Tab-separated table of C-alpha atoms in Angstrom:
chain	number	residue	atom	x	y	z
A	963	MET	CA	-123.290	-60.250	-135.431
A	964	THR	CA	-126.614	-58.415	-135.149
A	965	VAL	CA	-126.866	-56.045	-132.194
A	966	THR	CA	-130.013	-56.704	-130.139
A	967	ILE	CA	-132.022	-54.450	-127.857
A	968	LYS	CA	-130.656	-56.479	-124.948
A	969	ASP	CA	-127.091	-55.640	-126.003
A	970	VAL	CA	-127.922	-51.937	-125.975
A	971	ALA	CA	-129.607	-52.201	-122.566
A	972	LYS	CA	-126.578	-53.969	-121.100
A	973	LYS	CA	-124.053	-51.438	-122.393
A	974	ALA	CA	-126.230	-48.456	-121.429
A	975	ASN	CA	-126.815	-50.021	-117.991
A	976	VAL	CA	-130.583	-49.673	-118.305
A	977	SER	CA	-133.524	-52.056	-118.709
A	978	ILE	CA	-134.776	-53.355	-122.053
A	979	ALA	CA	-137.961	-51.376	-121.425
A	980	THR	CA	-135.948	-48.150	-121.088
A	981	VAL	CA	-134.288	-48.794	-124.458
A	982	SER	CA	-137.728	-49.348	-125.985
A	983	TYR	CA	-138.993	-46.092	-124.430
A	984	ALA	CA	-136.003	-44.215	-125.830
A	985	MET	CA	-136.354	-45.657	-129.327
A	986	ASN	CA	-140.069	-44.853	-129.423
A	987	GLY	CA	-139.814	-41.325	-127.986
A	988	SER	CA	-141.781	-42.194	-124.846
A	989	THR	CA	-142.218	-39.571	-122.131
A	990	ARG	CA	-141.857	-42.234	-119.419
A	991	ILE	CA	-138.103	-41.565	-119.221
A	992	SER	CA	-136.125	-38.343	-118.831
A	993	GLU	CA	-134.609	-36.523	-121.768
A	994	ALA	CA	-131.133	-37.175	-120.363
A	995	THR	CA	-131.791	-40.910	-120.222
A	996	ARG	CA	-133.225	-40.886	-123.743
A	997	LYS	CA	-130.155	-39.128	-125.133
A	998	HIS	CA	-127.839	-41.508	-123.290
A	999	VAL	CA	-129.603	-44.601	-124.662
A	1000	LEU	CA	-129.770	-43.231	-128.213
A	1001	SER	CA	-126.082	-42.360	-128.050
A	1002	VAL	CA	-125.198	-45.923	-127.013
A	1003	ALA	CA	-127.506	-47.364	-129.666
A	1004	ALA	CA	-125.864	-45.208	-132.367
A	1005	GLU	CA	-122.403	-46.202	-131.153
A	1006	MET	CA	-123.341	-49.876	-131.441
A	1007	ASN	CA	-125.078	-49.383	-134.810
A	1008	TYR	CA	-128.343	-50.675	-133.375
A	1009	VAL	CA	-131.291	-50.137	-135.704
A	1010	ALA	CA	-134.876	-51.004	-134.762
A	1011	ASN	CA	-136.651	-53.254	-137.225
A	1012	SER	CA	-138.177	-50.714	-139.593
A	1013	ASN	CA	-139.693	-53.437	-141.785
A	1014	ALA	CA	-141.685	-54.693	-138.836
A	1015	LYS	CA	-142.868	-51.175	-138.052
A	1016	GLN	CA	-144.029	-50.762	-141.622
A	1017	LEU	CA	-145.842	-54.087	-141.435
A	1018	LYS	CA	-147.664	-52.896	-138.306
A	1019	GLN	CA	-149.260	-50.121	-140.317
A	1020	LYS	CA	-151.487	-52.913	-141.580
A	1021	LYS	CA	-153.060	-55.649	-139.497
A	1022	SER	CA	-151.472	-59.070	-139.791
A	1023	ASN	CA	-154.703	-60.770	-138.628
A	1024	ALA	CA	-152.569	-63.026	-136.468
A	1025	ILE	CA	-152.325	-63.624	-132.726
A	1026	GLY	CA	-148.979	-64.714	-131.278
A	1027	LEU	CA	-148.626	-67.371	-128.570
A	1028	PHE	CA	-145.267	-67.284	-126.766
A	1029	PHE	CA	-144.191	-70.019	-124.351
A	1030	ASN	CA	-141.128	-71.805	-122.962
A	1031	SER	CA	-141.545	-75.260	-124.448
A	1032	TRP	CA	-143.673	-77.224	-126.892
A	1033	PHE	CA	-143.912	-80.062	-124.392
A	1034	GLY	CA	-146.489	-80.686	-121.651
A	1035	PRO	CA	-150.020	-82.124	-121.527
A	1036	ILE	CA	-151.555	-78.760	-120.596
A	1037	TYR	CA	-150.526	-77.065	-123.829
A	1038	SER	CA	-152.652	-79.107	-126.235
A	1039	GLU	CA	-155.929	-78.211	-124.517
A	1040	LEU	CA	-154.900	-74.605	-123.989
A	1041	VAL	CA	-153.878	-74.161	-127.626
A	1042	LYS	CA	-157.102	-75.858	-128.743
A	1043	GLY	CA	-159.130	-73.135	-127.020
A	1044	ILE	CA	-156.994	-70.327	-128.421
A	1045	GLU	CA	-157.082	-71.765	-131.927
A	1046	GLN	CA	-160.863	-72.218	-131.926
A	1047	VAL	CA	-161.563	-68.586	-131.028
A	1048	CYS	CA	-158.917	-67.226	-133.421
A	1049	HIS	CA	-160.404	-69.258	-136.279
A	1050	GLN	CA	-163.941	-68.084	-135.471
A	1051	HIS	CA	-162.832	-64.458	-135.772
A	1052	GLY	CA	-160.627	-64.868	-138.849
A	1053	TYR	CA	-157.281	-64.682	-137.064
A	1054	ASP	CA	-154.303	-66.953	-137.622
A	1055	LEU	CA	-152.412	-68.307	-134.605
A	1056	VAL	CA	-148.620	-68.028	-134.606
A	1057	ALA	CA	-146.992	-70.114	-131.859
A	1058	CYS	CA	-143.360	-69.479	-130.882
A	1059	SER	CA	-141.201	-71.164	-128.257
A	1060	MET	CA	-138.501	-69.218	-126.430
A	1061	TYR	CA	-135.668	-71.426	-127.694
A	1062	GLY	CA	-132.748	-69.150	-128.525
A	1063	ASN	CA	-133.515	-66.581	-125.810
A	1064	GLU	CA	-133.187	-62.966	-127.026
A	1065	ASN	CA	-132.267	-64.154	-130.519
A	1066	SER	CA	-135.345	-66.354	-130.789
A	1067	THR	CA	-138.147	-65.834	-133.275
A	1068	ALA	CA	-140.410	-65.253	-130.270
A	1069	HIS	CA	-138.376	-62.240	-129.131
A	1070	LYS	CA	-138.296	-60.857	-132.650
A	1071	TYR	CA	-142.038	-61.252	-133.167
A	1072	ILE	CA	-143.079	-59.550	-129.962
A	1073	ARG	CA	-140.339	-56.913	-129.979
A	1074	ASP	CA	-141.139	-55.913	-133.553
A	1075	ARG	CA	-144.889	-56.459	-133.158
A	1076	VAL	CA	-145.180	-58.689	-136.193
A	1077	VAL	CA	-148.510	-60.028	-134.877
A	1078	ASP	CA	-151.545	-58.002	-133.773
A	1079	GLY	CA	-151.551	-59.177	-130.164
A	1080	ALA	CA	-149.724	-61.594	-127.896
A	1081	ILE	CA	-150.605	-64.349	-125.442
A	1082	ILE	CA	-147.720	-64.805	-123.008
A	1083	LEU	CA	-147.151	-68.153	-121.307
A	1084	THR	CA	-143.543	-67.648	-120.239
A	1085	ASN	CA	-141.553	-65.655	-117.701
A	1086	SER	CA	-138.754	-65.022	-120.209
A	1087	PHE	CA	-140.172	-61.553	-120.936
A	1088	ASP	CA	-139.814	-59.396	-117.825
A	1089	ASP	CA	-142.685	-57.241	-116.598
A	1090	GLU	CA	-141.158	-53.923	-117.650
A	1091	PHE	CA	-140.560	-55.169	-121.188
A	1092	LEU	CA	-144.206	-56.269	-121.523
A	1093	LYS	CA	-145.421	-52.939	-120.149
A	1094	ALA	CA	-143.312	-51.108	-122.718
A	1095	ILE	CA	-144.540	-53.268	-125.605
A	1096	ALA	CA	-148.279	-53.353	-124.783
A	1097	LYS	CA	-150.296	-50.760	-126.679
A	1098	LYS	CA	-153.908	-50.156	-127.630
A	1099	ASP	CA	-153.211	-51.680	-131.040
A	1100	PHE	CA	-150.997	-54.407	-129.536
A	1101	PRO	CA	-152.780	-55.844	-126.474
A	1102	ILE	CA	-151.211	-58.613	-124.417
A	1103	ALA	CA	-152.869	-61.448	-122.503
A	1104	VAL	CA	-150.684	-62.904	-119.756
A	1105	LEU	CA	-151.307	-66.420	-118.427
A	1106	ASP	CA	-149.894	-67.916	-115.218
A	1107	ARG	CA	-148.424	-64.656	-113.883
A	1108	GLU	CA	-149.652	-61.189	-112.921
A	1109	VAL	CA	-148.494	-58.081	-114.774
A	1110	SER	CA	-150.282	-54.809	-114.114
A	1111	GLY	CA	-150.255	-52.223	-116.884
A	1112	PRO	CA	-152.338	-50.572	-119.627
A	1113	HIS	CA	-153.521	-52.957	-122.368
A	1114	ILE	CA	-152.312	-56.022	-120.418
A	1115	TYR	CA	-154.924	-58.622	-119.458
A	1116	ASN	CA	-154.235	-61.304	-116.854
A	1117	ILE	CA	-155.951	-64.685	-117.283
A	1118	LEU	CA	-155.332	-66.900	-114.263
A	1119	ILE	CA	-156.652	-70.006	-112.565
A	1120	ASP	CA	-157.404	-70.219	-108.861
A	1121	ASN	CA	-154.141	-71.930	-107.946
A	1122	PHE	CA	-154.449	-70.926	-104.297
A	1123	GLY	CA	-158.007	-72.193	-103.901
A	1124	GLY	CA	-157.263	-75.432	-105.715
A	1125	ALA	CA	-154.236	-76.184	-103.539
A	1126	PHE	CA	-156.224	-75.298	-100.418
A	1127	ALA	CA	-158.963	-77.739	-101.480
A	1128	ALA	CA	-156.450	-80.513	-102.220
A	1129	THR	CA	-154.733	-80.137	-98.845
A	1130	LYS	CA	-158.053	-79.881	-97.041
A	1131	ALA	CA	-159.219	-83.140	-98.661
A	1132	LEU	CA	-156.079	-84.942	-97.481
A	1133	ILE	CA	-156.563	-83.600	-93.949
A	1134	ALA	CA	-160.232	-84.642	-94.011
A	1135	SER	CA	-159.131	-88.186	-94.903
A	1136	GLY	CA	-157.225	-88.363	-91.620
A	1137	CYS	CA	-153.768	-87.125	-92.680
A	1138	GLU	CA	-151.874	-84.362	-90.931
A	1139	GLU	CA	-148.325	-85.085	-92.115
A	1140	ILE	CA	-148.673	-84.145	-95.763
A	1141	TYR	CA	-145.705	-83.953	-98.115
A	1142	TYR	CA	-145.777	-81.232	-100.747
A	1143	PHE	CA	-144.021	-81.681	-104.102
A	1144	GLY	CA	-143.763	-78.206	-105.645
A	1145	GLY	CA	-142.576	-76.594	-108.857
A	1146	PRO	CA	-139.692	-74.215	-109.627
A	1147	ASN	CA	-139.209	-71.148	-107.436
A	1148	ASP	CA	-139.729	-68.804	-110.395
A	1149	SER	CA	-143.119	-70.327	-111.285
A	1150	TYR	CA	-146.173	-68.230	-110.422
A	1151	ASP	CA	-148.382	-71.332	-110.330
A	1152	ALA	CA	-145.971	-73.163	-108.037
A	1153	GLN	CA	-145.832	-70.273	-105.569
A	1154	LYS	CA	-149.606	-69.839	-105.408
A	1155	ARG	CA	-150.125	-73.588	-104.921
A	1156	LEU	CA	-147.570	-73.608	-102.121
A	1157	ASP	CA	-149.404	-70.671	-100.526
A	1158	GLY	CA	-152.674	-72.620	-100.710
A	1159	TYR	CA	-151.076	-75.691	-99.118
A	1160	ILE	CA	-149.584	-73.645	-96.268
A	1161	SER	CA	-152.847	-71.757	-95.676
A	1162	ALA	CA	-154.850	-74.983	-95.478
A	1163	LEU	CA	-152.456	-76.342	-92.860
A	1164	GLY	CA	-152.782	-73.104	-90.920
A	1165	TYR	CA	-156.565	-73.202	-91.144
A	1166	PHE	CA	-156.541	-76.610	-89.442
A	1167	LYS	CA	-153.841	-75.511	-86.975
A	1168	ILE	CA	-151.207	-77.845	-88.396
A	1169	ALA	CA	-147.654	-76.516	-88.267
A	1170	VAL	CA	-145.687	-76.282	-91.503
A	1171	ASN	CA	-142.791	-78.765	-91.528
A	1172	ASP	CA	-140.047	-77.726	-93.933
A	1173	ASP	CA	-138.861	-81.329	-94.068
A	1174	LEU	CA	-142.080	-82.200	-95.916
A	1175	LEU	CA	-141.535	-79.594	-98.643
A	1176	VAL	CA	-139.922	-81.077	-101.751
A	1177	GLU	CA	-138.788	-78.580	-104.367
A	1178	SER	CA	-139.244	-80.209	-107.764
A	1179	ASP	CA	-139.734	-78.983	-111.325
A	1180	PHE	CA	-143.220	-80.082	-112.440
A	1181	THR	CA	-141.843	-83.134	-114.308
A	1182	GLU	CA	-142.638	-86.806	-113.792
A	1183	LYS	CA	-138.941	-87.679	-113.972
A	1184	SER	CA	-137.859	-85.388	-111.140
A	1185	ALA	CA	-140.706	-86.348	-108.794
A	1186	TYR	CA	-140.055	-90.046	-109.466
A	1187	ALA	CA	-136.382	-89.644	-108.539
A	1188	GLN	CA	-137.159	-87.554	-105.442
A	1189	MET	CA	-139.784	-90.005	-104.231
A	1190	LEU	CA	-137.320	-92.883	-104.671
A	1191	GLU	CA	-134.766	-90.929	-102.655
A	1192	LEU	CA	-137.248	-90.459	-99.802
A	1193	LEU	CA	-138.171	-94.138	-99.766
A	1194	GLU	CA	-134.554	-95.271	-99.888
A	1195	LYS	CA	-133.915	-93.098	-96.803
A	1196	GLY	CA	-136.717	-94.939	-95.010
A	1197	LYS	CA	-139.154	-92.036	-95.228
A	1198	GLN	CA	-142.531	-93.254	-96.454
A	1199	PRO	CA	-145.084	-90.461	-96.811
A	1200	LYS	CA	-148.606	-91.238	-95.677
A	1201	ALA	CA	-149.997	-88.405	-97.769
A	1202	VAL	CA	-148.707	-86.319	-100.686
A	1203	PHE	CA	-150.027	-83.266	-102.481
A	1204	ALA	CA	-148.229	-82.944	-105.823
A	1205	ALA	CA	-148.500	-79.497	-107.401
A	1206	ASN	CA	-149.210	-81.056	-110.792
A	1207	ASP	CA	-150.360	-84.405	-112.181
A	1208	GLU	CA	-147.111	-85.189	-113.970
A	1209	MET	CA	-145.280	-85.210	-110.639
A	1210	ALA	CA	-148.093	-87.219	-109.069
A	1211	ILE	CA	-147.658	-89.866	-111.761
A	1212	GLY	CA	-143.920	-90.034	-111.047
A	1213	ILE	CA	-144.661	-90.431	-107.345
A	1214	MET	CA	-147.132	-93.245	-108.073
A	1215	ARG	CA	-144.541	-95.053	-110.174
A	1216	ALA	CA	-141.911	-94.855	-107.435
A	1217	ALA	CA	-144.409	-96.002	-104.799
A	1218	LYS	CA	-145.460	-98.994	-106.886
A	1219	GLU	CA	-141.844	-100.081	-107.315
A	1220	HIS	CA	-141.498	-100.130	-103.524
A	1221	GLY	CA	-144.708	-102.093	-102.957
A	1222	ILE	CA	-146.616	-99.133	-101.524
A	1223	ASN	CA	-150.347	-99.391	-102.119
A	1224	ILE	CA	-152.306	-96.251	-102.936
A	1225	PRO	CA	-154.474	-95.113	-101.195
A	1226	GLU	CA	-154.180	-97.761	-98.427
A	1227	ASP	CA	-150.550	-96.953	-97.554
A	1228	MET	CA	-150.288	-93.479	-99.060
A	1229	LYS	CA	-152.904	-90.986	-100.194
A	1230	LEU	CA	-152.157	-88.745	-103.152
A	1231	VAL	CA	-153.706	-85.681	-104.812
A	1232	GLY	CA	-152.429	-83.985	-107.969
A	1233	PHE	CA	-153.292	-80.784	-109.818
A	1234	ASP	CA	-154.406	-80.047	-113.423
A	1235	ASP	CA	-156.589	-83.082	-114.252
A	1236	ILE	CA	-154.617	-84.031	-117.352
A	1237	HIS	CA	-155.936	-86.848	-119.538
A	1238	MET	CA	-153.599	-89.429	-117.976
A	1239	ALA	CA	-154.969	-88.739	-114.478
A	1240	GLU	CA	-158.135	-90.728	-115.177
A	1241	LEU	CA	-156.232	-93.511	-116.952
A	1242	MET	CA	-153.868	-94.256	-114.059
A	1243	ILE	CA	-154.359	-97.328	-111.876
A	1244	PRO	CA	-155.572	-96.299	-109.379
A	1245	ARG	CA	-157.231	-93.275	-110.971
A	1246	LEU	CA	-155.685	-90.051	-109.694
A	1247	THR	CA	-157.598	-87.633	-107.480
A	1248	THR	CA	-156.723	-84.150	-108.681
A	1249	ILE	CA	-157.678	-80.496	-109.041
A	1250	SER	CA	-159.383	-79.654	-112.329
A	1251	HIS	CA	-159.496	-76.324	-114.111
A	1252	GLN	CA	-160.686	-74.973	-117.447
A	1253	LYS	CA	-157.651	-75.462	-119.691
A	1254	THR	CA	-159.498	-75.086	-123.006
A	1255	GLY	CA	-161.644	-72.339	-121.493
A	1256	MET	CA	-158.546	-70.469	-120.388
A	1257	GLY	CA	-157.258	-70.463	-123.968
A	1258	GLU	CA	-160.636	-69.360	-125.295
A	1259	LEU	CA	-160.837	-66.493	-122.808
A	1260	ALA	CA	-157.295	-65.311	-123.561
A	1261	ALA	CA	-157.910	-65.217	-127.314
A	1262	GLN	CA	-161.360	-63.626	-126.983
A	1263	THR	CA	-160.009	-60.933	-124.657
A	1264	LEU	CA	-157.310	-59.957	-127.154
A	1265	ILE	CA	-159.729	-59.892	-130.065
A	1266	ASP	CA	-162.199	-57.796	-128.056
A	1267	ALA	CA	-159.402	-55.368	-127.188
A	1268	LEU	CA	-158.336	-55.133	-130.839
A	1269	SER	CA	-161.970	-54.441	-131.763
A	1270	GLY	CA	-161.948	-51.412	-129.480
A	1271	GLU	CA	-164.124	-52.782	-126.696
A	1272	LYS	CA	-163.766	-50.822	-123.472
A	1273	ASP	CA	-164.079	-51.815	-119.822
A	1274	LEU	CA	-162.471	-55.213	-120.354
A	1275	GLU	CA	-161.489	-56.852	-117.076
A	1276	GLU	CA	-157.737	-56.673	-116.529
A	1277	LEU	CA	-157.745	-59.695	-114.227
A	1278	ARG	CA	-159.811	-62.861	-114.612
A	1279	ILE	CA	-159.439	-65.859	-112.294
A	1280	LEU	CA	-160.970	-69.129	-113.464
A	1281	PRO	CA	-162.289	-71.571	-110.837
A	1282	THR	CA	-160.782	-74.915	-109.852
A	1283	LYS	CA	-162.514	-78.055	-108.598
A	1284	LEU	CA	-161.488	-81.149	-106.651
A	1285	ILE	CA	-162.068	-84.344	-108.682
A	1286	SER	CA	-162.220	-87.263	-106.258
A	1287	ARG	CA	-161.067	-90.586	-107.691
A	1288	GLU	CA	-159.207	-93.544	-106.227
A	1289	THR	CA	-156.002	-92.169	-104.686
A	1290	LEU	CA	-157.677	-90.429	-101.753
């Protein structure tokens, strides 16, 4: 069985980044730590991918996109923007999911720098690992999380402002008891949207009620089941802010099955403005953001960095906008 960098890190009781520093002769770690890591690596017969290092002596003219799953309505528009810019500049786009964890093709490609730069849309790579990997000739664009380090560029959307606007719109429609369906705890987007919801309540001097906070997972299936559970317990929300449109659609489906009319009996706002939002009956009020534009900016930033451009912004936040339709 092939020994991975993660195996070495575990046995040496250090981070993956520290192993990378040791293997590359970095001065970021002490000489004692370097010797310890190299000793463990030699004991385990770990060998860095020399073929990949030789390949990196020449440009691959490819940008890597690394993400958790192929599924989700956001990805198609995001990838469209990335692909357009890559094509315009003569770069290929290599997309890799994280299936297989540390043994995945994605881990191999970024660890061995098989591509010229990387767009990260996953939290599977920890911050320290990305900081160790990012170099002048291997820039990284990070989406939907913040990582501060040289040659790392953060491309974000205004999750906080969008959630604030959604909650404010529900309050303006006469609702004060607003349920919040959120995403996973480890999601940057979910946390920022929750922060925006809480801040909007505070701005209007409405106390946060933990009983109205529903921890979900950004999927239609989970929100549908959780909404059914609420209704079966006799709890009928008068207003809901769903942290993405897929959950909002699940909520609408559950409400319809229980004879709840939207927006007469329950007002609802989603987030993302996916294609299905406008096709729903009633049409979903939601928060829109530049999905294709986000992909374009991520790809352009990497290509600019590879071209040697200086003074590139390390953090860019794209605006969001409330799209009022028929559920509010």
